[in-house]
PDB file of C-alpha atoms in Angstrom:
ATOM      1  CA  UNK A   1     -22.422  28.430   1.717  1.00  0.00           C
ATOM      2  CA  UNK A   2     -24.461  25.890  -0.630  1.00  0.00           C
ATOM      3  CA  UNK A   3     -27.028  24.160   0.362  1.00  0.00           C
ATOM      4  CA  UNK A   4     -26.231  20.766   1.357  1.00  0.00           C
ATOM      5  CA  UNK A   5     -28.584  19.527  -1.292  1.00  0.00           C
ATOM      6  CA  UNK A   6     -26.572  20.970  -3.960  1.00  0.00           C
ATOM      7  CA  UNK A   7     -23.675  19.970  -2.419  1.00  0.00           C
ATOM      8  CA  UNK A   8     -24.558  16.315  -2.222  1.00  0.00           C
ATOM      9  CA  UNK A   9     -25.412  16.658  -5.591  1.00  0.00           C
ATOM     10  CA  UNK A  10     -21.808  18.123  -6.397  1.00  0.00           C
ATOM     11  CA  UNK A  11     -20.108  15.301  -4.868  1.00  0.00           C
ATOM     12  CA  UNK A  12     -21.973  12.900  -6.770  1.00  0.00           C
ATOM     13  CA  UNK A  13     -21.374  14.624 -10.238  1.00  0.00           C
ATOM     14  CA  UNK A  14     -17.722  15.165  -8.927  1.00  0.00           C
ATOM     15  CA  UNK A  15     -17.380  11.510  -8.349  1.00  0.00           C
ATOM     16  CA  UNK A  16     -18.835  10.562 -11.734  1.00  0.00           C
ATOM     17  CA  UNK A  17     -16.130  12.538 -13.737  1.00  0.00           C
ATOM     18  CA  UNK A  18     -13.222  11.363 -11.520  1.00  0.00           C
ATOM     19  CA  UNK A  19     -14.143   7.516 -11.703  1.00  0.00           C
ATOM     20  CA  UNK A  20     -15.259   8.559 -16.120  1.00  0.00           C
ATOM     21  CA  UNK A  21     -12.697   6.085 -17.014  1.00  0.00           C
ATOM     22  CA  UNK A  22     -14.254   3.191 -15.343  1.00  0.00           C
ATOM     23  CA  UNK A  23     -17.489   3.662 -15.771  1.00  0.00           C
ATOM     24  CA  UNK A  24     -17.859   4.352 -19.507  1.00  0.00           C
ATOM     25  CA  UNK A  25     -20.912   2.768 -20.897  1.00  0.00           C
ATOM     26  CA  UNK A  26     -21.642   1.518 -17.222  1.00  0.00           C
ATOM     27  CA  UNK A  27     -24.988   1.174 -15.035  1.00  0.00           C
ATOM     28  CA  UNK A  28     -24.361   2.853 -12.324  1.00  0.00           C
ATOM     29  CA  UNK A  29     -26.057   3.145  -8.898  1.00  0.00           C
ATOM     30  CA  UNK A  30     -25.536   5.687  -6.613  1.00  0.00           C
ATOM     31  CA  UNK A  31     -26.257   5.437  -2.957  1.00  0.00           C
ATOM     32  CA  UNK A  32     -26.676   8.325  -1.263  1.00  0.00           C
ATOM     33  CA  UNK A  33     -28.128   9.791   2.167  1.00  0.00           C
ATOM     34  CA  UNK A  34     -29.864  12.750   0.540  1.00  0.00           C
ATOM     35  CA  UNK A  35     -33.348  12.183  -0.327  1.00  0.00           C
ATOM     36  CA  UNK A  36     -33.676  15.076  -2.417  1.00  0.00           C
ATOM     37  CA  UNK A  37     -30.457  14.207  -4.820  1.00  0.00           C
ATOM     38  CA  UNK A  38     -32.023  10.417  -4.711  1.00  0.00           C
ATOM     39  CA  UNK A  39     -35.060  11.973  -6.238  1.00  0.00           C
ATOM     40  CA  UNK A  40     -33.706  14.616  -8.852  1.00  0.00           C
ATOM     41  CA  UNK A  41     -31.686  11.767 -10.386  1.00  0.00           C
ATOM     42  CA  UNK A  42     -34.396   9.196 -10.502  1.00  0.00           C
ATOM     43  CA  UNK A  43     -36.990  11.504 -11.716  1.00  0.00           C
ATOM     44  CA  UNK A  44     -34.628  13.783 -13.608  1.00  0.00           C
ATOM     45  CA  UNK A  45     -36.079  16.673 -12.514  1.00  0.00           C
ATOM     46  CA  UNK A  46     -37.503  18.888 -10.082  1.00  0.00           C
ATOM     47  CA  UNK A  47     -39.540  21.913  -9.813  1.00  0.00           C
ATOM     48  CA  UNK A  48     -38.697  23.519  -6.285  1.00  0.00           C
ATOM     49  CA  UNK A  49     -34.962  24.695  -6.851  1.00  0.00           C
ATOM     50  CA  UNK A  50     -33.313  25.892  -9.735  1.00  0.00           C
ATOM     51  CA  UNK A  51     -30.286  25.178  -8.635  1.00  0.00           C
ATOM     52  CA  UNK A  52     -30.934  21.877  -7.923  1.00  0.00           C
ATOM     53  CA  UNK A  53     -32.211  21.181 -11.294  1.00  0.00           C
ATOM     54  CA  UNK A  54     -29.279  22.991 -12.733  1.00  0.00           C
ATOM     55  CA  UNK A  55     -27.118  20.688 -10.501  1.00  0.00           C
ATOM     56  CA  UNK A  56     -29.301  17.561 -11.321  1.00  0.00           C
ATOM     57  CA  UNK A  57     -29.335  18.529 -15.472  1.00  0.00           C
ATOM     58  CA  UNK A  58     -25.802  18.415 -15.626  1.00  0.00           C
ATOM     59  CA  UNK A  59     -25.196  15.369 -14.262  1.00  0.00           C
ATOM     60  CA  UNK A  60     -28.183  13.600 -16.410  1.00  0.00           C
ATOM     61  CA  UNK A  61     -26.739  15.308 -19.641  1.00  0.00           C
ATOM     62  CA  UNK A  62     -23.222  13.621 -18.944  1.00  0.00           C
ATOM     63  CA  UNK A  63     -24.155  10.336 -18.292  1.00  0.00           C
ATOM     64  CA  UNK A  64     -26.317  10.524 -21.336  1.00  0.00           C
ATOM     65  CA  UNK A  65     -23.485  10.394 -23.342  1.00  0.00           C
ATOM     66  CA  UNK A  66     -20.900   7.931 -21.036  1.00  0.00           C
ATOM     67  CA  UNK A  67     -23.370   5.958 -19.201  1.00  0.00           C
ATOM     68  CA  UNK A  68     -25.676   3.351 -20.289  1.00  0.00           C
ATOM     69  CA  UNK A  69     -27.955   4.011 -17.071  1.00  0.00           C
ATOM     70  CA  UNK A  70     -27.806   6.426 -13.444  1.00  0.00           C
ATOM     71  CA  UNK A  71     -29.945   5.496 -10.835  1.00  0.00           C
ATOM     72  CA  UNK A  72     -30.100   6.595  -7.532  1.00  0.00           C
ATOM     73  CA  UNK A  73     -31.096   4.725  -4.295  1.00  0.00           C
ATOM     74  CA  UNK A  74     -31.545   6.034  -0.409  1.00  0.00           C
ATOM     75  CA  UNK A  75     -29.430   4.526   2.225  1.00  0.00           C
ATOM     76  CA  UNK A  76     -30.565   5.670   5.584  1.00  0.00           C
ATOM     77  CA  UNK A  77     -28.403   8.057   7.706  1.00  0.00           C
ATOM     78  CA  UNK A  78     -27.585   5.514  10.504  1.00  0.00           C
ATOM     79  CA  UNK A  79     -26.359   2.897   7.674  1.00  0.00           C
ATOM     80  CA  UNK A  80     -24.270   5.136   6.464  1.00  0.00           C
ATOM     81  CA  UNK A  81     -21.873   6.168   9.661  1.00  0.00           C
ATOM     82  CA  UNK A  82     -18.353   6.229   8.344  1.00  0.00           C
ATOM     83  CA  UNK A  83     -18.858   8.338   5.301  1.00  0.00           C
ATOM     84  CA  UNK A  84     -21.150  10.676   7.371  1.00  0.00           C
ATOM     85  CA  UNK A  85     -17.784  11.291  10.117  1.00  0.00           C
ATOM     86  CA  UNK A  86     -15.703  11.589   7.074  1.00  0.00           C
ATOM     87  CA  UNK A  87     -17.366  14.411   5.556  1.00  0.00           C
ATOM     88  CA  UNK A  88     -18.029  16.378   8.196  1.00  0.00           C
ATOM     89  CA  UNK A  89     -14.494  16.075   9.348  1.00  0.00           C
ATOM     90  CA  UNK A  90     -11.074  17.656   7.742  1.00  0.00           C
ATOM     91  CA  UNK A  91      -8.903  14.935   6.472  1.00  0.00           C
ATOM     92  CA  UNK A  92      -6.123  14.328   8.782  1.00  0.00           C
ATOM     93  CA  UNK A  93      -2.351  13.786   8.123  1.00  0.00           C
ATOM     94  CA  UNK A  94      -2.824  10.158   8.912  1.00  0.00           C
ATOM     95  CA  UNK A  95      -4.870   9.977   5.531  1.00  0.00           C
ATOM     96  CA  UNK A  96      -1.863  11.123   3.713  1.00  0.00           C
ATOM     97  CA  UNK A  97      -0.064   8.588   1.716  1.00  0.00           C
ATOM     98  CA  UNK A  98       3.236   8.020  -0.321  1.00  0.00           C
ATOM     99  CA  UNK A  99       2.984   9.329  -3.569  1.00  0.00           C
ATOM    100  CA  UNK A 100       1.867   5.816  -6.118  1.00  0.00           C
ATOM    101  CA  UNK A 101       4.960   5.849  -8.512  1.00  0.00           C
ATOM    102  CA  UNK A 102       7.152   5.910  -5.521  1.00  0.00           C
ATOM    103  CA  UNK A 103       5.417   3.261  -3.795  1.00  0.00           C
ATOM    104  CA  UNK A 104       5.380   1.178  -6.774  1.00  0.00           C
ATOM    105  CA  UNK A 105       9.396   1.264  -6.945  1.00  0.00           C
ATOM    106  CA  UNK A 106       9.522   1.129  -3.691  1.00  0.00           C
ATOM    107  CA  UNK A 107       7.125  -2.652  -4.473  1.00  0.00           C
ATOM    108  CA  UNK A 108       9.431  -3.024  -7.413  1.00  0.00           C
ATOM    109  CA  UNK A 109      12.797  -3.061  -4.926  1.00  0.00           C
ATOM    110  CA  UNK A 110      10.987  -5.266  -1.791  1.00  0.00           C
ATOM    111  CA  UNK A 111       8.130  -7.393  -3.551  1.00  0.00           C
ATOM    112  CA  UNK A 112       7.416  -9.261  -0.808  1.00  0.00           C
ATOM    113  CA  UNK A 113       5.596  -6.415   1.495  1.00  0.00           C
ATOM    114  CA  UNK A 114       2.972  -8.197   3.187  1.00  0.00           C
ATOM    115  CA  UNK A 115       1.103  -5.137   5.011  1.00  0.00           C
ATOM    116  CA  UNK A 116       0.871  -1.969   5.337  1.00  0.00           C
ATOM    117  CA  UNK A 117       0.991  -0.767   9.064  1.00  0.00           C
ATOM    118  CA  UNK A 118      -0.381   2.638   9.171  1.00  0.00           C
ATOM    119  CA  UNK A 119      -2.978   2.909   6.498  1.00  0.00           C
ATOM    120  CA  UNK A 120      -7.131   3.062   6.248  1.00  0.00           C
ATOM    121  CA  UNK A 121      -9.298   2.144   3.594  1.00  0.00           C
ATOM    122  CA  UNK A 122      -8.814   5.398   1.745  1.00  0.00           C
ATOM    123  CA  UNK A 123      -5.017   5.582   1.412  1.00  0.00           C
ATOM    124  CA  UNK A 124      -3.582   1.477   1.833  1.00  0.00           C
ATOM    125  CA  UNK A 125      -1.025   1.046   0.053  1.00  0.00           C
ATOM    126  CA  UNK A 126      -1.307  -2.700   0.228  1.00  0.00           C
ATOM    127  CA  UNK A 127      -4.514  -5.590   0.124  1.00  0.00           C
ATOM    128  CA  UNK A 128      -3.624  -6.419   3.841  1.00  0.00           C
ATOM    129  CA  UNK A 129      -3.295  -2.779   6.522  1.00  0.00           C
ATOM    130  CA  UNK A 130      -3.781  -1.926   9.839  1.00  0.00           C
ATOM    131  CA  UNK A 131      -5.827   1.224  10.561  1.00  0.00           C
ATOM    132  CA  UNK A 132      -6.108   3.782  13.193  1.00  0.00           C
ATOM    133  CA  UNK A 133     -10.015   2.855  13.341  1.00  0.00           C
ATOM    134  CA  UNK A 134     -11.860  -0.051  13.360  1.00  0.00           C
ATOM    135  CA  UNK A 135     -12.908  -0.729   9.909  1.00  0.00           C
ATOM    136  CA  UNK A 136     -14.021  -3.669   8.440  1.00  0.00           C
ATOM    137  CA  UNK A 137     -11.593  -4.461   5.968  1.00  0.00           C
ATOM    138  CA  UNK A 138      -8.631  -3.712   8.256  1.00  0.00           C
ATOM    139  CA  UNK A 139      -6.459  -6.487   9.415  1.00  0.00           C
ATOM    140  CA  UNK A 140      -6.047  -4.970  12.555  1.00  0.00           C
ATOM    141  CA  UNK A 141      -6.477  -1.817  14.915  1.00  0.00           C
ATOM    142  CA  UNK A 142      -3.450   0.855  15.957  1.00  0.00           C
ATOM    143  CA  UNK A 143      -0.189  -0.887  14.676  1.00  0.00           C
ATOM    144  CA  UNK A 144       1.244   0.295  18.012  1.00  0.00           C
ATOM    145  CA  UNK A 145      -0.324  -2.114  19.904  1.00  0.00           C
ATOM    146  CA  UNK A 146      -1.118  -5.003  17.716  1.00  0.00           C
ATOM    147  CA  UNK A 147       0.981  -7.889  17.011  1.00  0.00           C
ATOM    148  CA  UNK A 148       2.867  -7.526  13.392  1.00  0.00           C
ATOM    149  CA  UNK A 149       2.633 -10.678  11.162  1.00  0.00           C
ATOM    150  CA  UNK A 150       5.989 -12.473  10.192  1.00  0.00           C
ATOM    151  CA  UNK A 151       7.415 -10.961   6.969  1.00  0.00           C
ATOM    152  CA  UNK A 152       8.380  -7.502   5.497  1.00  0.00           C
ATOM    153  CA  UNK A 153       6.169  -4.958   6.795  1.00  0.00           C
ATOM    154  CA  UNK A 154       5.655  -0.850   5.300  1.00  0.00           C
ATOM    155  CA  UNK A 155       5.220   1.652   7.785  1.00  0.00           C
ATOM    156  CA  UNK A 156       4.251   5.383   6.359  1.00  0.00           C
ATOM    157  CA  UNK A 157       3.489   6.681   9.824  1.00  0.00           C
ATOM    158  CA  UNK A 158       0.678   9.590  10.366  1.00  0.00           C
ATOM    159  CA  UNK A 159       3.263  12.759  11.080  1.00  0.00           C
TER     160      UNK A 159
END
């Protein structure tokens, strides 16, 4: 098993080349919970692991050539809750969504979809959801119980 150094560090370079597109010639700040990555990025080096300056190098390297800054800043454990739960927890089937090109014809066909009832911030389908959890930007908790808005509603229950 890596070290969870390393594998905070792997998440953030993973992130980087999945969201390339977006970020191209970008400054970029990443917030993280891991002091150590926070400080390999911002002093783009280190000197007591290898592997974390392997790690660290080849994240510095690419954004050399797609960003036009990286930066790193600490965010302290306790402000950082829901993305703490979610990675020490498997993703559940209620975080599964409907493909996007089927959605989208399924949009195409009924336009007028106001919310989506069984969604989270990860896999909403629409700007207004309901969510298992209480989130912030959820309309409302556990569609079960809550009262619907008037209009045409998606459901893409959890299995």
């Amino acid at each position: 098993m890596l070290n969870i150094n390393i594998l905070k560090l792997r998440a953030i370079w993973l992130d980087l080349k999945h969201f390339q597109t977006h970020l191209v010639n970008a400054l970029v700040l990443i917030r993280t919970d891991n002091i150590s990555a926070k400080t390999y990025i911002n002093k783009q080096r280190g000197s007591r692991s290898s592997s974390l300056h392997n790690e660290t190098t080849r994240i510095l390297q690419w954004a050399k050539t797609h960003l036009m800054s990286l930066s790193a800043e600490h965010i302290r454990g306790i402000s950082n809750c829901w993305a703490n739960w979610l990675s020490r927890h498997m993703i559940q089937v209620e975080e599964w969504s409907l493909d996007p090109d089927l959605f989208s014809q399924i949009l195409h066909r009924y336009p007028s979809l106001i919310v989506d009832l069984f969604a989270s911030p990860f896999n909403a389908q629409l700007p207004r959801f309901f969510s298992r959890f209480q989130t912030q930007s959820a309309e409302a908790t556990d569609a079960l119980v809550s009262p619907w808005p008037q209009g045409l509603l998606y459901a893409f229950p959890p299995l």
